[in-house]
CSV table of C-alpha atoms in Angstrom, one decimal:
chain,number,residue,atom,x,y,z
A,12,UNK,CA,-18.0,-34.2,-3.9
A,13,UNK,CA,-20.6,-33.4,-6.6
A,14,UNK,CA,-22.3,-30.7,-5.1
A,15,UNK,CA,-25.5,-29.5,-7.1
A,16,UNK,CA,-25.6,-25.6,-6.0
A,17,UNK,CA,-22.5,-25.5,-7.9
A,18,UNK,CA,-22.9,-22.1,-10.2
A,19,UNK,CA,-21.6,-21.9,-13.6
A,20,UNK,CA,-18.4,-20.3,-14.8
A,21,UNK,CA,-19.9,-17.7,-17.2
A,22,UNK,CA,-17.2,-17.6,-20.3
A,23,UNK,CA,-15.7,-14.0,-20.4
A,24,UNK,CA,-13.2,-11.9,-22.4
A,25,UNK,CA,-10.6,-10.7,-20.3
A,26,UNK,CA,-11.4,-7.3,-22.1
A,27,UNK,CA,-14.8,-7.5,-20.7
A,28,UNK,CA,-13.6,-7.5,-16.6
A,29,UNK,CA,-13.9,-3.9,-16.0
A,30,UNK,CA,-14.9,-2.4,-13.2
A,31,UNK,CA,-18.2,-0.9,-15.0
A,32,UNK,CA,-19.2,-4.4,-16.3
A,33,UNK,CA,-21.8,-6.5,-14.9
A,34,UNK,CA,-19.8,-9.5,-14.3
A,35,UNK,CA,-16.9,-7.9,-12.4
A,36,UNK,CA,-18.8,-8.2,-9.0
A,37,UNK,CA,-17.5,-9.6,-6.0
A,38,UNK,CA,-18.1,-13.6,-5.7
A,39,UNK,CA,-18.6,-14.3,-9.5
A,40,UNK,CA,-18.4,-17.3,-11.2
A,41,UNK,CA,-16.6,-17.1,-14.2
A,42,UNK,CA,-14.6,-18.9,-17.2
A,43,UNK,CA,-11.5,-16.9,-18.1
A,44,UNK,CA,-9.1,-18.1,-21.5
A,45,UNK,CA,-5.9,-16.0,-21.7
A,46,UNK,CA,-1.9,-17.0,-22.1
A,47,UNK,CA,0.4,-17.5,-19.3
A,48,UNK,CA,2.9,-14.6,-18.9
A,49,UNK,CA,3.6,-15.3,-15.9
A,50,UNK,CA,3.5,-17.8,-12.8
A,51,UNK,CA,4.7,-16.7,-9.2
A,52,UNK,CA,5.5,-20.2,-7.3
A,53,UNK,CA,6.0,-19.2,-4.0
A,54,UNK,CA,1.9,-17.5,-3.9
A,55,UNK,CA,0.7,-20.1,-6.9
A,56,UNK,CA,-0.5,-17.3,-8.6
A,57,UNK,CA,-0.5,-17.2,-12.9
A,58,UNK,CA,-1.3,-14.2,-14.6
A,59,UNK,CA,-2.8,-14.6,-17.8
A,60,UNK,CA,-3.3,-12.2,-20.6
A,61,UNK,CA,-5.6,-11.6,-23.9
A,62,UNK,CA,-4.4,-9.1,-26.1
A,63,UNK,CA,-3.1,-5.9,-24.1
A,64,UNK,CA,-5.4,-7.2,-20.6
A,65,UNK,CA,-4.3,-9.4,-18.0
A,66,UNK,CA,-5.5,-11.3,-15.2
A,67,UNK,CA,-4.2,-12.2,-12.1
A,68,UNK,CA,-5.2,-16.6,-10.5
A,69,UNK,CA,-4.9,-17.6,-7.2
A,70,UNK,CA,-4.0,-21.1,-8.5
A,71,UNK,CA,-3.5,-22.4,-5.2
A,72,UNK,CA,-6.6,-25.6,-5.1
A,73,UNK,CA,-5.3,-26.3,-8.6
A,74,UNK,CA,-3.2,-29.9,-8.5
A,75,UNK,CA,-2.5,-31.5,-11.8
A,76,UNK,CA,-1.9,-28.6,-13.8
A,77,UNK,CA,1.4,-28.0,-15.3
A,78,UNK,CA,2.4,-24.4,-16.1
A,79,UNK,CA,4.4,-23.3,-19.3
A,80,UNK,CA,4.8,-19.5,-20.3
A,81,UNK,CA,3.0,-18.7,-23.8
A,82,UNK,CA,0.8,-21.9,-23.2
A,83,UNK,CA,-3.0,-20.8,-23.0
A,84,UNK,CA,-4.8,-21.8,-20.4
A,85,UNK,CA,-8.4,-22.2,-19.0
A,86,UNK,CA,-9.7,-21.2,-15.5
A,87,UNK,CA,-13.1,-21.5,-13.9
A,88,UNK,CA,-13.4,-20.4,-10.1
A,89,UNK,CA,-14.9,-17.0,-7.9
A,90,UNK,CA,-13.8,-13.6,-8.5
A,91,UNK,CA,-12.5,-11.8,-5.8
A,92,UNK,CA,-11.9,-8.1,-5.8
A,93,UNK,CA,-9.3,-6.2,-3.5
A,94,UNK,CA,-9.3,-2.3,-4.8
A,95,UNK,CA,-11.7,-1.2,-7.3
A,96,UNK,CA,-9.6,-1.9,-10.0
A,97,UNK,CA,-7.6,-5.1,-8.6
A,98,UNK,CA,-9.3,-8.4,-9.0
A,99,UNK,CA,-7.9,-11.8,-8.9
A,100,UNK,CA,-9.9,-15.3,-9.7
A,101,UNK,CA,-9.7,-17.6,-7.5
A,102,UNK,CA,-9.7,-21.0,-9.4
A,103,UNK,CA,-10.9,-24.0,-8.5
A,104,UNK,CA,-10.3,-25.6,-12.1
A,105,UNK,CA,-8.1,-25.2,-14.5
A,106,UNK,CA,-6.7,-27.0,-17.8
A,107,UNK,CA,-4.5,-26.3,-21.2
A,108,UNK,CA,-6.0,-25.4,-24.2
A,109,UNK,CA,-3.4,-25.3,-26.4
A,110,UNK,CA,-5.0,-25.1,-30.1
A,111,UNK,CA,-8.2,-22.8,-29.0
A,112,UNK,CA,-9.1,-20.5,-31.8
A,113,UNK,CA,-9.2,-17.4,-29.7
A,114,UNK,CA,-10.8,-15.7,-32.7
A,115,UNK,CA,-13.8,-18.1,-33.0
A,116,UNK,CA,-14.0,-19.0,-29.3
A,117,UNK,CA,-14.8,-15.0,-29.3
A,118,UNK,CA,-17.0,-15.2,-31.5
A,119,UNK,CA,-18.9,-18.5,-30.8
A,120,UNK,CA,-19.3,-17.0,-27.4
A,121,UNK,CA,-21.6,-13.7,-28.7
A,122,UNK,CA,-23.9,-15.7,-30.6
A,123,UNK,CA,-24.0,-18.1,-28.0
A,124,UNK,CA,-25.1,-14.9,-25.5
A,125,UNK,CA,-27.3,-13.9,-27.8
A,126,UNK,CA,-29.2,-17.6,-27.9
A,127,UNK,CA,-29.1,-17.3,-23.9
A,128,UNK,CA,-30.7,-13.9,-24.1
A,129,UNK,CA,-33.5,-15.3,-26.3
A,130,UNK,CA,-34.2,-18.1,-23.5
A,131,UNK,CA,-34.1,-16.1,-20.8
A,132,UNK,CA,-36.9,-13.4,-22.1
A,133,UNK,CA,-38.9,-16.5,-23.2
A,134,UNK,CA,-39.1,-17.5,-19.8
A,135,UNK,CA,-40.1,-14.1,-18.6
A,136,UNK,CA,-42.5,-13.9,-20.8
B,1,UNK,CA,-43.8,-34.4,-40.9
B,2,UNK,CA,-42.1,-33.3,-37.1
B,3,UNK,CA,-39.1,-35.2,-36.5
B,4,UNK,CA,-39.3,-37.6,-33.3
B,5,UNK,CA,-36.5,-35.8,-31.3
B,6,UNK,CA,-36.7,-38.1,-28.5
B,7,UNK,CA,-35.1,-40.9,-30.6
B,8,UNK,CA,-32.1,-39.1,-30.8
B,9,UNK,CA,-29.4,-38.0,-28.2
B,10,UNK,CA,-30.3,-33.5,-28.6
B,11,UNK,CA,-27.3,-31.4,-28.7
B,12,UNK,CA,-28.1,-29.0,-25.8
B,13,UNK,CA,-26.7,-26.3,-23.6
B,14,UNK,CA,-27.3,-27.0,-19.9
B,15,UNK,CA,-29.3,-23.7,-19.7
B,16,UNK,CA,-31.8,-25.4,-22.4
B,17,UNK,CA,-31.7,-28.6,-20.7
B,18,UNK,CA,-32.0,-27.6,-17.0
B,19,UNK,CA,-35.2,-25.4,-18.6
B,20,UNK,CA,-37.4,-28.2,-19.8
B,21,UNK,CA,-40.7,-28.8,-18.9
B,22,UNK,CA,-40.9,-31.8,-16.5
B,23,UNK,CA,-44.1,-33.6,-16.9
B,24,UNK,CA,-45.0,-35.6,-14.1
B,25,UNK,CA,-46.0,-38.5,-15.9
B,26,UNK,CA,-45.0,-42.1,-15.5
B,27,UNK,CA,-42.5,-42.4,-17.2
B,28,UNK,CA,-41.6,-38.6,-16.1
B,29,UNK,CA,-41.5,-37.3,-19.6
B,30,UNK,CA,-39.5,-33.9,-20.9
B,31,UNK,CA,-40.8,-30.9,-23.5
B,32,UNK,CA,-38.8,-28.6,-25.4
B,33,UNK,CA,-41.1,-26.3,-26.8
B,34,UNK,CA,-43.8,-28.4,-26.6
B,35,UNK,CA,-41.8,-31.4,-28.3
B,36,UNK,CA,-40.9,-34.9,-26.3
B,37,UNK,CA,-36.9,-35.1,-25.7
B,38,UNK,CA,-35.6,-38.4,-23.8
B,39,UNK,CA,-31.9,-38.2,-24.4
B,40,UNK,CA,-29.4,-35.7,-24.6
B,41,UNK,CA,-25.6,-34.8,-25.3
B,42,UNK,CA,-23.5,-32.2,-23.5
B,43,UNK,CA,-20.3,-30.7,-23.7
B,44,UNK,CA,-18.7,-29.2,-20.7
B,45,UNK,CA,-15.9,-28.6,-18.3
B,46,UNK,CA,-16.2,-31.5,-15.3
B,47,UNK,CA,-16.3,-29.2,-12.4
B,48,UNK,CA,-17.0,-31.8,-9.2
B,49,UNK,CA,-17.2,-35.7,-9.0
B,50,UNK,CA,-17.8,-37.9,-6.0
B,51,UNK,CA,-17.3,-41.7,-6.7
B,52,UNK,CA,-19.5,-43.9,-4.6
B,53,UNK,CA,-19.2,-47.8,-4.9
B,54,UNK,CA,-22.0,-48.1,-6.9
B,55,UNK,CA,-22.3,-45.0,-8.8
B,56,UNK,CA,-20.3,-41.7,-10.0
B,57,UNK,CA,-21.8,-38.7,-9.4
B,58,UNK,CA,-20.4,-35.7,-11.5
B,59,UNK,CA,-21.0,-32.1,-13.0
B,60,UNK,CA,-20.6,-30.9,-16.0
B,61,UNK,CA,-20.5,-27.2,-16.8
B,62,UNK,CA,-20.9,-26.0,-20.1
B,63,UNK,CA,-21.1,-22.1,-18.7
B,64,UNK,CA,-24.6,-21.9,-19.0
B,65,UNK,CA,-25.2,-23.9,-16.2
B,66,UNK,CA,-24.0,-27.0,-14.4
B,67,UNK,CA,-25.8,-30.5,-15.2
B,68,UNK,CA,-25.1,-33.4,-12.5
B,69,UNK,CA,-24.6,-36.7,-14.4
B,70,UNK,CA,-24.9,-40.3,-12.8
B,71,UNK,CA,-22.7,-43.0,-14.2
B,72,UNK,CA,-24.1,-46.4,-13.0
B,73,UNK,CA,-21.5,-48.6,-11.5
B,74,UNK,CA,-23.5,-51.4,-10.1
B,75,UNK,CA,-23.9,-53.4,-13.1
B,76,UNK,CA,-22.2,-56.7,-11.3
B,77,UNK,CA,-25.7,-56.5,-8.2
B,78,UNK,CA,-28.3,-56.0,-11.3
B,79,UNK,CA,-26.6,-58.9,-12.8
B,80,UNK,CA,-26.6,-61.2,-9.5
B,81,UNK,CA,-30.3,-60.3,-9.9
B,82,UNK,CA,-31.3,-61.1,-13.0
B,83,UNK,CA,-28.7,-64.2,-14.3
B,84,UNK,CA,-30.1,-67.8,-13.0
B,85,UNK,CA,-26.4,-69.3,-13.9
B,86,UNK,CA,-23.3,-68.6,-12.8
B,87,UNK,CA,-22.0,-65.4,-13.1
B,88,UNK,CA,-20.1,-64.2,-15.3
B,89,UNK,CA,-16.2,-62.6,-14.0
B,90,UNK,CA,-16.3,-60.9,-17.4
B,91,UNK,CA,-18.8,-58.1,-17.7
B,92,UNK,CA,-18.1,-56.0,-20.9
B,93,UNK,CA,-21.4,-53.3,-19.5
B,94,UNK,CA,-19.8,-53.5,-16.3
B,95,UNK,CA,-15.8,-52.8,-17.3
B,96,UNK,CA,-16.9,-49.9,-19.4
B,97,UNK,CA,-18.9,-48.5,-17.1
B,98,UNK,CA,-15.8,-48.4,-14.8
B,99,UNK,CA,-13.7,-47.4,-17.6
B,100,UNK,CA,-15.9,-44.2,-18.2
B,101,UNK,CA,-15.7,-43.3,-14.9
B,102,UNK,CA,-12.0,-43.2,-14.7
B,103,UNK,CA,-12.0,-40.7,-17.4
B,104,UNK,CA,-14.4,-38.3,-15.1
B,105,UNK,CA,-11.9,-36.5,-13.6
B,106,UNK,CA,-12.1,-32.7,-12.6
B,107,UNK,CA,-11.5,-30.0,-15.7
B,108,UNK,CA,-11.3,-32.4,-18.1
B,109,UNK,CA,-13.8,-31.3,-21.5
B,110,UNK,CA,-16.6,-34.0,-21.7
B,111,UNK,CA,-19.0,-35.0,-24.2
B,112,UNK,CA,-21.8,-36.8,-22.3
B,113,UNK,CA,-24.8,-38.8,-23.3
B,114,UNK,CA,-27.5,-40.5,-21.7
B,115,UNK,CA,-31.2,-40.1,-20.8
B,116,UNK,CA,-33.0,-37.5,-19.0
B,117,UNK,CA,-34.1,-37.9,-15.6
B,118,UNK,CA,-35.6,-36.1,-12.8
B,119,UNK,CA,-34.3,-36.8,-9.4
B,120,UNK,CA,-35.7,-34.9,-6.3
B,121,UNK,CA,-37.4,-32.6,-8.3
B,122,UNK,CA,-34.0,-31.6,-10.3
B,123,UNK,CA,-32.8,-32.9,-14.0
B,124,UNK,CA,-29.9,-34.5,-14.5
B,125,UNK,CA,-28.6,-37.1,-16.8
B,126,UNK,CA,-28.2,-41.0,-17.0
B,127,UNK,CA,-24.8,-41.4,-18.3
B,128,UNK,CA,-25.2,-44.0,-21.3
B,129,UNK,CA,-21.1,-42.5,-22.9
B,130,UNK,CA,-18.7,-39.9,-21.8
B,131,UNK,CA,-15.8,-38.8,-24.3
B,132,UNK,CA,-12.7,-36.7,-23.1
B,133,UNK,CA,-12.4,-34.4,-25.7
B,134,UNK,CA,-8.8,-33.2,-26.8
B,135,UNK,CA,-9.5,-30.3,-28.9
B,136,UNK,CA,-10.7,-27.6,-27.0
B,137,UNK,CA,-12.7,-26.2,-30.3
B,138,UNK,CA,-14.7,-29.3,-30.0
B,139,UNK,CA,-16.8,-27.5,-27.1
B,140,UNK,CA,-17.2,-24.3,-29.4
B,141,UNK,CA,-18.5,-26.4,-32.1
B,142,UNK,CA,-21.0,-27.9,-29.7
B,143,UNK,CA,-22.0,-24.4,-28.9
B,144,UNK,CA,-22.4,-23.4,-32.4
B,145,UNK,CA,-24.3,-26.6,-33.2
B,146,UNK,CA,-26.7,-26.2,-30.4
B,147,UNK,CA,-27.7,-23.0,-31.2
B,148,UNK,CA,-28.4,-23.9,-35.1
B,149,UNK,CA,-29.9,-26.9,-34.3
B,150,UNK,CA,-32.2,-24.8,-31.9
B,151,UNK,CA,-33.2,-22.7,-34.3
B,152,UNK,CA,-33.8,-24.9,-37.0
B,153,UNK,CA,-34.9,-27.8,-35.6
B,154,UNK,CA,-35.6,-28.0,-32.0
B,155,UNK,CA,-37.5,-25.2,-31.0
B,156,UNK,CA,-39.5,-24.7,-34.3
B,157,UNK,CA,-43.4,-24.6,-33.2
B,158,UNK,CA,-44.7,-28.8,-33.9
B,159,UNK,CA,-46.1,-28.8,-37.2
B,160,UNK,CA,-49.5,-29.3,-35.7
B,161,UNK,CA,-49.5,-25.7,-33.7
B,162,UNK,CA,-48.1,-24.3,-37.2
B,163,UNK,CA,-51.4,-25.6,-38.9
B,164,UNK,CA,-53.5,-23.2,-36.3
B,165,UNK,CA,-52.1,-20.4,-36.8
């Protein structure tokens, strides 16, 4: 059902999830893009990675997504941390995107921010 | 001389779009920056969908924000309406419309079009095309050419306003 309080998936490096960052809080919505290095059937969950971080997703509300190690894929769900360093997303969408320029998609994204930024303090002001 | 930008479908991020002013005019009419925008196309991940007979209800979000789109499906009662003759089995309208909506399906990457509306206070879009796009650059080119377009064109002060200052 289309359900209008819906909140965005904010886009994020994996890099970026720290524990000091702003958008690794409890309940987040976010967007996370890494390569499958792993997929654990029997709890449905994948563990992505970007460069030397990885991410653990509770794929289990996915249906009609195929898995394939070194394939990079796309997830968009809540972030739900366990210990202060152990996080997982819990995704309620996910998809391939084979052919993504990491590089520019990285790059796209800051000045993208940056454009945000600029809306948001135009509405404050 | 200001372009007309609502003539044209505006490349937007749902952030820009969800931030319009609503005028409560009739027609309800929409300002970005003090300029008139009717249509828009956006790029995004669809992220819920709820098929009714005579309409498709979906989000789309782009990561700035999620945009609910309606997709008309009751082309076949406006037609009963309006046609004095018999009607017509073959509706092209109608069979695209219905087309369209079968490719709405959830985390597939959309380009949508259509006209901005207001509906209970909230704006969402009047599906005129959706597009599953393949490439997933596609939406990082959309990005790019939002925020250019933004700067360059969209959100430049109307020529008018520049004259006063």
């Amino acid at each position: 059902m289309a359900s209008a309080g819906l909140k965005p998936g904010v886009p994020v490096i994996l890099r970026e999830l720290e524990p000091s960052s702003e958008m690794f809080k409890q309940g987040a919505s976010l967007r996370v893009t890494g390569s499958l290095q792993s997929f654990d059937v029997e709890s449905a969950t994948a563990t992505i990675q970007d460069g030397s971080v990885s991410l653990k997703v509770d794929t289990q509300h996915l249906r009609d997504v195929s898995f394939r190690t070194n394939s990079v894929y796309q997830f968009i769900g809540e972030l739900q941390i366990r210990e202060v360093d152990d996080a997982i997303l819990l995704a309620r969408i996910g998809r391939n995107v084979d052919g993504l320029d990491m590089n520019l998609y990285q790059q796209a994204l800051l000045i993208r921010r940056q454009h945000e930024a600029k809306l948001l303090s135009s509405r404050r002001a | 001389m200001d372009q007309p930008l609502h003539l044209v479908h505006v490349k937007i991020l749902a952030a820009d779009l969800l931030s319009l002013t609503v005028r409560h005019t009739s027609p309800t009419t929409f300002l970005r920056c003090g300029r008139r925008v009717a249509r828009a196309e956006l790029v995004g991940v669809v992220v819920s969908r709820d098929r009714r007979e005579k309409f498709l209800r979906f989000l789309v979000d782009d990561g700035t924000g999620c945009v609910p789109c309606i997709l008309w499906l009751n082309h076949q009662y406006l037609n009963a309406r309006t046609s004095s003759g018999p009607s017509s089995d073959h509706d092209p309208t109608a069979e695209m419309a219905l087309k369209m909506s079968e490719e709405v399906r959830l985390g597939t990457l959309l380009r949508v079009r259509g006209k901005i509306a207001s509906y209970r206070g909230a704006i969402q879009i009047t599906v005129r095309d959706v597009v599953p796009e393949k490439d997933p650059n596609s939406e990082v080119l959309h990005w790019l050419q939002c925020v250019r377009l933004a700067k360059e064109c969209y959100d430049l002060p109307p020529r008018s306003a520049q004259g006063r200052t």
